Coordinates of N, CA, C and O in Angstrom, one line a residue:
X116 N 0.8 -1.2 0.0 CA 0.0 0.0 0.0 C 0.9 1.2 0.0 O 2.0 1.4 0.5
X117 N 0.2 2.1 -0.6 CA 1.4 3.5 -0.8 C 0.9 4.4 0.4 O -0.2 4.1 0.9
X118 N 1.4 5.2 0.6 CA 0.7 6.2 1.4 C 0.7 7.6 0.9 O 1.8 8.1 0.5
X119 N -0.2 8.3 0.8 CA -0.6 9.1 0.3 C -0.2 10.7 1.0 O -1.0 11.2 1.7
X120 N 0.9 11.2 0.7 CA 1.7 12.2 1.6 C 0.6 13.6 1.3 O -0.2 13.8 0.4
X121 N 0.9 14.3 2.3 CA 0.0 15.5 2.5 C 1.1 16.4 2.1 O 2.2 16.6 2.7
X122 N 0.5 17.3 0.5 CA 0.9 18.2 -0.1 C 0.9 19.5 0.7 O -0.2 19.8 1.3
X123 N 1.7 20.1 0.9 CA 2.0 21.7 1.8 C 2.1 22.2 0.2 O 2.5 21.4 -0.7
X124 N 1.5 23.7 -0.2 CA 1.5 24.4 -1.1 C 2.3 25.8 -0.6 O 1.8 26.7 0.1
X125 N 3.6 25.8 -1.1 CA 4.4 27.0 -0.2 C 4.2 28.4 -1.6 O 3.9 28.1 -2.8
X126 N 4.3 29.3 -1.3 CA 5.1 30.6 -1.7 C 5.8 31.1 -1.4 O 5.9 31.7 -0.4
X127 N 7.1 31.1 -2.6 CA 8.6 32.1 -2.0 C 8.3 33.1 -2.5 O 7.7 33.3 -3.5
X128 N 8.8 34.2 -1.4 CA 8.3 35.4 -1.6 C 9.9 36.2 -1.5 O 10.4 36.4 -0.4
X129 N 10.4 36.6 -2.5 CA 11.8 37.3 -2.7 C 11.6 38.5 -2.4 O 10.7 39.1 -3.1
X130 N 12.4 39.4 -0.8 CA 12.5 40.6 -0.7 C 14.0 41.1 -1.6 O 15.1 40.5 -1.8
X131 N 13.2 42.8 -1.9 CA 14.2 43.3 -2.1 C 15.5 43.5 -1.3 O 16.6 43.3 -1.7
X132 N 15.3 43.8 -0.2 CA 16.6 43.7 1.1 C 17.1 42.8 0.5 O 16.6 42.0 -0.2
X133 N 18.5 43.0 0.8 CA 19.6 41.9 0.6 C 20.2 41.5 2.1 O 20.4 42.5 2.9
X134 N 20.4 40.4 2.4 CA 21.1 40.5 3.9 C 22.4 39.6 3.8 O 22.5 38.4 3.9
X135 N 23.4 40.6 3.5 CA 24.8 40.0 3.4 C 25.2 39.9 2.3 O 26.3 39.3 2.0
X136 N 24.3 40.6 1.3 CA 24.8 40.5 -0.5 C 24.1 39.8 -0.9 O 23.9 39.9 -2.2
X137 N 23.1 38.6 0.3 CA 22.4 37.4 -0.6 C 20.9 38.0 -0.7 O 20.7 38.8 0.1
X138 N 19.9 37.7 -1.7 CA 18.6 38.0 -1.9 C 18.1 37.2 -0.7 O 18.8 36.2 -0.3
X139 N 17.0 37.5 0.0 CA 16.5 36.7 1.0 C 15.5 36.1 0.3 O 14.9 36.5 -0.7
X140 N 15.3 34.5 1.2 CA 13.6 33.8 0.5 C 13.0 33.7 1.5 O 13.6 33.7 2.6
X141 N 12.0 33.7 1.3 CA 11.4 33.4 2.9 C 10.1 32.2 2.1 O 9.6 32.5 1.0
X142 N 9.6 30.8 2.8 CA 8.4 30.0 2.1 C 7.7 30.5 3.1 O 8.2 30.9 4.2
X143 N 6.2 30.4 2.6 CA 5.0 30.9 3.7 C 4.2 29.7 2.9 O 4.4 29.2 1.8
X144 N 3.2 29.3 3.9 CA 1.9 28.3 3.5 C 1.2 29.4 3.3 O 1.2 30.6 3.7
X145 N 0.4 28.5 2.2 CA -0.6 29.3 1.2 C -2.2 28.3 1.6 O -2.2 27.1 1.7
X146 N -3.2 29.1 1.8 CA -4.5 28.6 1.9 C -5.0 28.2 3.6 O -6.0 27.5 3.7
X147 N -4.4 28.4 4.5 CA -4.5 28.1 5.7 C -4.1 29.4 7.0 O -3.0 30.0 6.9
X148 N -4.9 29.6 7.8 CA -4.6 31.2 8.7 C -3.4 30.6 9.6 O -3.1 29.4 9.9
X149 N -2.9 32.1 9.9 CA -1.6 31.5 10.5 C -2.1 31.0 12.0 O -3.2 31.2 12.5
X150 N -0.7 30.2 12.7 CA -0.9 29.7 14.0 C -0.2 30.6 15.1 O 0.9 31.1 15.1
X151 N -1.2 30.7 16.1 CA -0.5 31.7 17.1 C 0.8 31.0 17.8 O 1.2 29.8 17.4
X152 N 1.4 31.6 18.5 CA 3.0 31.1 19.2 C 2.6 30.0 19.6 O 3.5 29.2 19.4
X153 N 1.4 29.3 20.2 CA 1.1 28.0 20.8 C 1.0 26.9 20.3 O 0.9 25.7 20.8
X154 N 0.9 27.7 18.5 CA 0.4 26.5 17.6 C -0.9 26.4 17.2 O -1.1 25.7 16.2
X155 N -2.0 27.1 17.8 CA -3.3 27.2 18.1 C -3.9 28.1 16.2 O -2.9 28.8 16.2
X156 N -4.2 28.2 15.7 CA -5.2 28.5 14.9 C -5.7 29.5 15.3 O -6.2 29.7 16.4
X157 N -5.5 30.4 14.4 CA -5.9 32.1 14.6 C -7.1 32.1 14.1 O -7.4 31.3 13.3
X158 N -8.3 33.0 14.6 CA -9.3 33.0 14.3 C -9.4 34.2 13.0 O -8.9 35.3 12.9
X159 N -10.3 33.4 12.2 CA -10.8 34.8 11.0 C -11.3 36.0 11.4 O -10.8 37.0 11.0
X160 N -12.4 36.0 12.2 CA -13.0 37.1 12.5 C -12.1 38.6 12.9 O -12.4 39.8 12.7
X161 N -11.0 38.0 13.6 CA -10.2 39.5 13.7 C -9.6 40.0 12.3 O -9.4 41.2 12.4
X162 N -9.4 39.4 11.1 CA -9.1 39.7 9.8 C -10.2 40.5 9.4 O -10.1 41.6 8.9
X163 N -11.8 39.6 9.6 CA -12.6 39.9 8.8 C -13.7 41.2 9.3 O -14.6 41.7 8.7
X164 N -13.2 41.7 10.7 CA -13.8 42.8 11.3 C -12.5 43.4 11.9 O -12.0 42.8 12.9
X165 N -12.0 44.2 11.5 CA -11.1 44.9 12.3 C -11.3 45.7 13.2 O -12.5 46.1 13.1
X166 N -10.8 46.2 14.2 CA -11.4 47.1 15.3 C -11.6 48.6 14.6 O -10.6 49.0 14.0
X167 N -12.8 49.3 14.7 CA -13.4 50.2 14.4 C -13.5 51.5 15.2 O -14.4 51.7 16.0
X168 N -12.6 52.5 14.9 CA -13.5 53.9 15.5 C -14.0 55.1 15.3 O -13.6 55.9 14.5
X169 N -14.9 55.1 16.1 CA -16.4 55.6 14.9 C -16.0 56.9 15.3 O -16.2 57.1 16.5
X170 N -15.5 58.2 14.5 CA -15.4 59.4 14.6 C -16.3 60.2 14.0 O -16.5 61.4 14.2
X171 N -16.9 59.4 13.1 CA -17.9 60.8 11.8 C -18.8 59.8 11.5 O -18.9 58.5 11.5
X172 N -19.5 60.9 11.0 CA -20.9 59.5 10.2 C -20.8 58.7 9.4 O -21.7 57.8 9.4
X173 N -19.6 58.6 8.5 CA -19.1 57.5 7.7 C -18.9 56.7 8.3 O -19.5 55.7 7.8
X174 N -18.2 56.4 9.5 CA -17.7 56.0 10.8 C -19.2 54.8 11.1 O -19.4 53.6 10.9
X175 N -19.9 55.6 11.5 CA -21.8 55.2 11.8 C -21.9 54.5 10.8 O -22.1 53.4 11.3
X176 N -22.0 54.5 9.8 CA -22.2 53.4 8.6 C -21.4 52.6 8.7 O -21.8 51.4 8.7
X177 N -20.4 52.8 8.8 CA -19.1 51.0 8.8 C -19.9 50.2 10.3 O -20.0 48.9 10.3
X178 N -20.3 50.7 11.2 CA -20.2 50.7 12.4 C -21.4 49.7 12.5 O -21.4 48.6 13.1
X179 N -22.5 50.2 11.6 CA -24.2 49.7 11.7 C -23.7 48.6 11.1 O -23.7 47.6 12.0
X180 N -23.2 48.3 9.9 CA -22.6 47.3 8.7 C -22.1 46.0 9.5 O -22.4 44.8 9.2
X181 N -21.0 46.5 10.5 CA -20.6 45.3 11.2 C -21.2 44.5 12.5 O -20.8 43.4 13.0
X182 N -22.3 45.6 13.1 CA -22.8 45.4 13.7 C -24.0 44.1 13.3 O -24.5 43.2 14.0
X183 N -24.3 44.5 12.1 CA -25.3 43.7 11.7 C -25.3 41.9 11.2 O -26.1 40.9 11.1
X184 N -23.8 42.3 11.0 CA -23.0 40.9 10.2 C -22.6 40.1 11.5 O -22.7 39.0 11.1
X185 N -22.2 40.1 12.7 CA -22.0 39.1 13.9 C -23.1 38.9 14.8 O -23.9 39.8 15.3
X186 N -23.1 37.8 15.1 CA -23.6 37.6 16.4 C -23.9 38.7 17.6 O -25.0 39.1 18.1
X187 N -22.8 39.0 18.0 CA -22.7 40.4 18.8 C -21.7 41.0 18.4 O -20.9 40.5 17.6
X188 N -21.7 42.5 19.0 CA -20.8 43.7 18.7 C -20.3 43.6 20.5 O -21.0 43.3 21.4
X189 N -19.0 44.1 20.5 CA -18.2 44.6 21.9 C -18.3 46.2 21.6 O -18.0 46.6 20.5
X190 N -18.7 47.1 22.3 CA -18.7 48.7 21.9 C -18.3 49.2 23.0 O -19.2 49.2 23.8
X191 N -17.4 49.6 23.4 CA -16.6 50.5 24.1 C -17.6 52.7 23.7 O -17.8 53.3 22.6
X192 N -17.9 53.1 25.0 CA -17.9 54.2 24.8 C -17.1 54.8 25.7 O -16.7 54.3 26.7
X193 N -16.9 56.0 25.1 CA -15.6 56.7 25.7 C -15.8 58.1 25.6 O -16.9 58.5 25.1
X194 N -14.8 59.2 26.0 CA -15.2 60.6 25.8 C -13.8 60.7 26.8 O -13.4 60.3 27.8
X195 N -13.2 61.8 25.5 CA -12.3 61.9 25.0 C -11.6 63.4 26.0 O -10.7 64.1 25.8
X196 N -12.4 63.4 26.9 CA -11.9 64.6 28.2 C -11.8 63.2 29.4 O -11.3 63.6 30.4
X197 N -12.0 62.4 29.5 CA -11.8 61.1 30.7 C -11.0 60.7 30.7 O -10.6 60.3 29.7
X198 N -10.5 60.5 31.9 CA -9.0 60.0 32.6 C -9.2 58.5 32.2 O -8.8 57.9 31.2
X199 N -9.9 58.0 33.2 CA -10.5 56.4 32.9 C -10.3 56.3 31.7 O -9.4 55.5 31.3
X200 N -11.0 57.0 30.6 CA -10.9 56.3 29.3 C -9.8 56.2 28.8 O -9.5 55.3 28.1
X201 N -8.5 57.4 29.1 CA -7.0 57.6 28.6 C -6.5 55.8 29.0 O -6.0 55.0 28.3
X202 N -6.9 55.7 30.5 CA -6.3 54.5 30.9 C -6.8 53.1 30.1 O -6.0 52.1 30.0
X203 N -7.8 53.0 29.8 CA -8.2 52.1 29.4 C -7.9 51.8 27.7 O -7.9 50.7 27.2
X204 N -7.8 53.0 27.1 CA -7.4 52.5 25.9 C -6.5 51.5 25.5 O -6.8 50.5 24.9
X205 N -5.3 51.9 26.0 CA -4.2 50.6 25.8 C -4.9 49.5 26.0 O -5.5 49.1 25.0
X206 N -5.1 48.8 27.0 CA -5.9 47.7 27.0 C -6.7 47.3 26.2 O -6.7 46.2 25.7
X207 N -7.6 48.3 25.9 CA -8.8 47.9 24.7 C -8.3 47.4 23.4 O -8.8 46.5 22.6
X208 N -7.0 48.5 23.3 CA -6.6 48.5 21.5 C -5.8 47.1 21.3 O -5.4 46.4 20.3
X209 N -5.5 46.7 23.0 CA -4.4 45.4 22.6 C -5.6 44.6 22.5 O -5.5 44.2 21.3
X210 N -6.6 44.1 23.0 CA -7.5 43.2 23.5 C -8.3 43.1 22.0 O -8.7 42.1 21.4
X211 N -8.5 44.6 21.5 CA -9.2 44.4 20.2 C -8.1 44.0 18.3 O -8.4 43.9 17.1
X212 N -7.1 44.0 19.2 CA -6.3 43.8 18.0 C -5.2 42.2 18.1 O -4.1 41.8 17.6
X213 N -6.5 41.6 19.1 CA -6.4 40.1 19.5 C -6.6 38.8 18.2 O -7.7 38.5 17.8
X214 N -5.3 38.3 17.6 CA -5.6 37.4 16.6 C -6.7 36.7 16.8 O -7.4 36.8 15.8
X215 N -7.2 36.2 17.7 CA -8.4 35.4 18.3 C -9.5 36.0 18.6 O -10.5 35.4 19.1
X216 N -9.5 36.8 18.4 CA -10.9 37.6 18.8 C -12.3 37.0 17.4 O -12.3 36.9 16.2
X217 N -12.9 36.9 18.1 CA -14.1 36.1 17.8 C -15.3 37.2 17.3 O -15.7 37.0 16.1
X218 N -15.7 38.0 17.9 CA -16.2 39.2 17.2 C -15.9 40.3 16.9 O -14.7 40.6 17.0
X219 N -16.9 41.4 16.4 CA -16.5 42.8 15.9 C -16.3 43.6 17.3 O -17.0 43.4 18.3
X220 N -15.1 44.5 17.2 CA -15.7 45.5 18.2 C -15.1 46.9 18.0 O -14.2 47.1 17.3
X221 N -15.7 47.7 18.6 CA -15.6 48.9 18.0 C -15.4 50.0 19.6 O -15.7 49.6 20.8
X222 N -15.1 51.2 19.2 CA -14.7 52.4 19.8 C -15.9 53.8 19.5 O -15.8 54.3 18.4
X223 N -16.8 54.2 20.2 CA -18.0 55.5 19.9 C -17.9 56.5 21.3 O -18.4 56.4 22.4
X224 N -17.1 57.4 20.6 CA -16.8 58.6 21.0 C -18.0 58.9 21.8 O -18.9 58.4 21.1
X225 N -18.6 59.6 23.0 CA -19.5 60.3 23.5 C -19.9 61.3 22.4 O -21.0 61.2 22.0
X226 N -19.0 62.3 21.7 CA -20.1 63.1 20.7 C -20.8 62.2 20.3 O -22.0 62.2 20.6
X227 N -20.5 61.2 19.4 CA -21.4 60.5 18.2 C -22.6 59.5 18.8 O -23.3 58.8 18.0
X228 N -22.7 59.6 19.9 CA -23.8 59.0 20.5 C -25.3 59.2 20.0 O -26.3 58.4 19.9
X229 N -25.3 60.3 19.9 CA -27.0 60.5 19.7 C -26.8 60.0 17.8 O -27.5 59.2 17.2
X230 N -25.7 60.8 17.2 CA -26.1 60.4 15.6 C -25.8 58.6 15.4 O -26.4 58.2 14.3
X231 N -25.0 57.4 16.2 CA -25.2 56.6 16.7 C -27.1 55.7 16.6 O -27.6 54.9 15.8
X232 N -27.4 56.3 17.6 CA -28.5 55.9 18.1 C -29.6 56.5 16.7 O -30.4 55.7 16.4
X233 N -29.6 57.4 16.2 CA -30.8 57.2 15.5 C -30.1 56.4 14.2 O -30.7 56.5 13.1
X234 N -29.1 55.9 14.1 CA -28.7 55.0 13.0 C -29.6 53.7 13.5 O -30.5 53.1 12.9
X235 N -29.2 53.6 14.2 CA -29.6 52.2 15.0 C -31.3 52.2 15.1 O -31.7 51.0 15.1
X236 N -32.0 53.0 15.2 CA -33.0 53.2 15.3 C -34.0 53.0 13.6 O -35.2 53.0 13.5
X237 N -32.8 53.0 12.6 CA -33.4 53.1 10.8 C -33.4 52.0 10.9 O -34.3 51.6 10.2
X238 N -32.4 50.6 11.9 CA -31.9 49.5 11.7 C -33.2 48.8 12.3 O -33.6 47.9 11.6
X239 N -33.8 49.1 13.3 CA -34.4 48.3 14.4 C -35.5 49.2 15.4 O -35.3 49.5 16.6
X240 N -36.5 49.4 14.7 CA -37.3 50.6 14.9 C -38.1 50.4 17.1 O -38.5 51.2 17.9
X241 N -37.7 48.7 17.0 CA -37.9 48.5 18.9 C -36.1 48.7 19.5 O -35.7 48.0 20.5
X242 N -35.5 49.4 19.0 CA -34.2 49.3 20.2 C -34.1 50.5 20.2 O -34.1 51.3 19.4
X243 N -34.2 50.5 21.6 CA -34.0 51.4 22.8 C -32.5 52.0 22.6 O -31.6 51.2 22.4
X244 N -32.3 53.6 22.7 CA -31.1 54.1 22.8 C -30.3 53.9 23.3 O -30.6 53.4 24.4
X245 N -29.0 54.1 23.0 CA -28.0 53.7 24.2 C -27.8 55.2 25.3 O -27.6 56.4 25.2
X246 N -27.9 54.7 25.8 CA -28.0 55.6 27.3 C -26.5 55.3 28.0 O -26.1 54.1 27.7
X247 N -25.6 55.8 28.7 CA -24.2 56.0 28.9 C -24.3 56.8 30.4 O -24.2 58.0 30.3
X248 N -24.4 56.4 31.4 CA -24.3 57.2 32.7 C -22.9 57.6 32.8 O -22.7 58.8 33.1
X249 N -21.9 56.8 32.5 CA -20.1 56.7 33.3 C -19.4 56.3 31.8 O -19.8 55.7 30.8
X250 N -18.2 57.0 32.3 CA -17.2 56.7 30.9 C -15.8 55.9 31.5 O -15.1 56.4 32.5
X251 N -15.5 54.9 31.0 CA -15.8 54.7 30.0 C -16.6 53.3 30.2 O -16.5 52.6 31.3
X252 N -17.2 53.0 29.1 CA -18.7 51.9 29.0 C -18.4 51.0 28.1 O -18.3 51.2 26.9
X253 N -18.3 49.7 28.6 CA -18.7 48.3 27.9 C -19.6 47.8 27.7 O -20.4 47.3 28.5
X254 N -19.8 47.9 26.3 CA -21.6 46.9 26.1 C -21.0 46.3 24.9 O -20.1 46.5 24.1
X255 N -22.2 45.0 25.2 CA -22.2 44.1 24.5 C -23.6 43.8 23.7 O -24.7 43.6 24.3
X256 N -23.6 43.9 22.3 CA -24.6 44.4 21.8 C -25.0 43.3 20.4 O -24.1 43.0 19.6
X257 N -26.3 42.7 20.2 CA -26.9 41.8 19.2 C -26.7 42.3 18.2 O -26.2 43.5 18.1
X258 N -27.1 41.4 16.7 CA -27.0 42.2 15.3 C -28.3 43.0 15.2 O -28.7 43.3 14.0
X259 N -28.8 43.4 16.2 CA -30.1 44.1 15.7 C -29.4 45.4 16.2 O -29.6 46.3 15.4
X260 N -28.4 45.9 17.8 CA -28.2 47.0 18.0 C -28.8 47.1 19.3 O -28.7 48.3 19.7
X261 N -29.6 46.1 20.0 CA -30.2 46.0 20.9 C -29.1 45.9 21.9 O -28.0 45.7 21.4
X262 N -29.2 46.1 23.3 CA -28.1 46.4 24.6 C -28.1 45.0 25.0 O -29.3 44.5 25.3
X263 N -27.1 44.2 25.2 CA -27.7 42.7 25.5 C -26.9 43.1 27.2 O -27.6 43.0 28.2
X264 N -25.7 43.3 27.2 CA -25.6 43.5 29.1 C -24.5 44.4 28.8 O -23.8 44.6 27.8
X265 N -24.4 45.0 30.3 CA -22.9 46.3 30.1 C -22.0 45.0 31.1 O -22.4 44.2 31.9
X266 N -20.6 45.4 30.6 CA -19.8 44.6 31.2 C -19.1 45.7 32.2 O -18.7 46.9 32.2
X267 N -19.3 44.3 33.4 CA -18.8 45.2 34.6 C -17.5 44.3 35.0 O -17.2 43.2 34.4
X268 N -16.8 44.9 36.1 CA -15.7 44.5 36.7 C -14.5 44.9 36.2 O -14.4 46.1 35.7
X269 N -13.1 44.0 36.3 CA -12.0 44.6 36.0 C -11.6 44.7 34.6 O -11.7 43.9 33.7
X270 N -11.1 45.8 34.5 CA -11.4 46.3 32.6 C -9.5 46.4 32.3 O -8.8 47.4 32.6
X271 N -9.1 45.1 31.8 CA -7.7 44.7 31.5 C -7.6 44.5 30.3 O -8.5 44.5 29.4
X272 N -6.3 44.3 30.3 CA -6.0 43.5 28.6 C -6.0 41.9 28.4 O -5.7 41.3 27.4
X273 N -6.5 41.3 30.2 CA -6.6 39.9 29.9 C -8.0 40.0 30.0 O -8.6 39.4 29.1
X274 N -8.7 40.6 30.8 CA -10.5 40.2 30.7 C -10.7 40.6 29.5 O -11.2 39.7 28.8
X275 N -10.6 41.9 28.8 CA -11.3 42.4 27.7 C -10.9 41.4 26.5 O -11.6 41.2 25.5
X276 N -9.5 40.7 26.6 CA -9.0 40.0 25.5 C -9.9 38.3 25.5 O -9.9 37.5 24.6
X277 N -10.5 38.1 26.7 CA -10.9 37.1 27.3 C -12.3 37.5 26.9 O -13.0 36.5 26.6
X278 N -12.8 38.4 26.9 CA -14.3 38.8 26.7 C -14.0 38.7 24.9 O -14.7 37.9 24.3
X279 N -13.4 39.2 24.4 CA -13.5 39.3 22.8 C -13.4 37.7 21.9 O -14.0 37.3 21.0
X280 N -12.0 37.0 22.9 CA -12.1 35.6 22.0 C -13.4 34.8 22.3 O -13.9 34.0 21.5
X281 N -14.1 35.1 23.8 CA -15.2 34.1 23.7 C -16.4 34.2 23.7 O -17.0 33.2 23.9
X282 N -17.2 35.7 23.4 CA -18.5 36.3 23.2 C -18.6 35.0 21.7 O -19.1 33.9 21.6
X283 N -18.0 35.6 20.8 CA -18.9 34.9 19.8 C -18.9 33.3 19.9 O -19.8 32.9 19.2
X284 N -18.4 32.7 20.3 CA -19.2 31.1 20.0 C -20.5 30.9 21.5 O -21.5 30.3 21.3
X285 N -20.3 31.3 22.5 CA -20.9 31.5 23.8 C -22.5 32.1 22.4 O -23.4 31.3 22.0
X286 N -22.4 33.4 22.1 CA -23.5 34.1 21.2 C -24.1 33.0 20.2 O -25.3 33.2 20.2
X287 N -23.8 31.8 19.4 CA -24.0 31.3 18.4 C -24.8 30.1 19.1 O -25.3 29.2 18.5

């Protein structure tokens, strides 16, 4: 019996840089996402939704768009005179720029809140505004735009990174 060996499909990819006079090659596999340092299988969804921040009404249209295509949205609101929120960025931007992250999530400025909400409102004529007592604010939010719960407790780059890889299969 023969055995039937598993084809790897590589691409050399020739930089211009030279290192030491020699042209460099580098092979990459072709048709498979890459593997995190553990070996683990990177998830698509962080390719296929990048982290979002909603500054202008174009912003509000990308925003509804991705909102509507996942299970749930992660939405960070923020306002841009708060201490808290200076602090918490880092964390958010590492947590949302997680190979593994499993859903969309995005950043909405306190101004854009009200033009926000009546987007969401063309989308889903029963959802309730988002309302914002304290900054900065974690919600976790359906494809309709609906408030599904605000996340409370400690707001890190391991919870938030731990909230983003496992909302969506938990959501499905």
């Amino acid at each position: 019996q023969s055995r039937m060996k598993s084809r790897r499909v590589y691409r050399v990819r020739r930089s211009r840089v030279s290192h030491g006079g020699k042209p460099r090659h580098t092979k990459r596999r072709v048709g498979r996402m890459p593997k995190t340092a553990r070996g683990h299988q990177q998830s698509s969804a962080a390719k296929m939704f990048p982290p979002l921040d909603v500054h202008s009404k174009e912003d509000i249209a990308k925003a509804i768009k991705q909102i509507m295509k996942g299970p749930v949205t992660i939405l960070l609101v923020y306002a841009d005179w708060c201490g808290h929120c200076h602090d918490l960025m880092p964390h958010w931007d590492a947590a949302a720029n997680s190979p593994n992250r499993t859903v969309p999530s995005m950043k909405l400025n306190e101004k854009n809140t009200e033009s926000f909400n009546k987007a969401l409102s063309h989308l889903n004529q029963n959802q309730s505004s988002i309302h914002v007592s304290a900054y900065p604010t974690v919600l976790v939010l359906d494809n309709k735009g609906n408030k599904i719960t605000d996340v409370q407790g400690k707001k890190d780059t391991e919870s938030l990174t731990q909230l983003m890889n496992r909302s969506g299969p938990l959501a499905e």
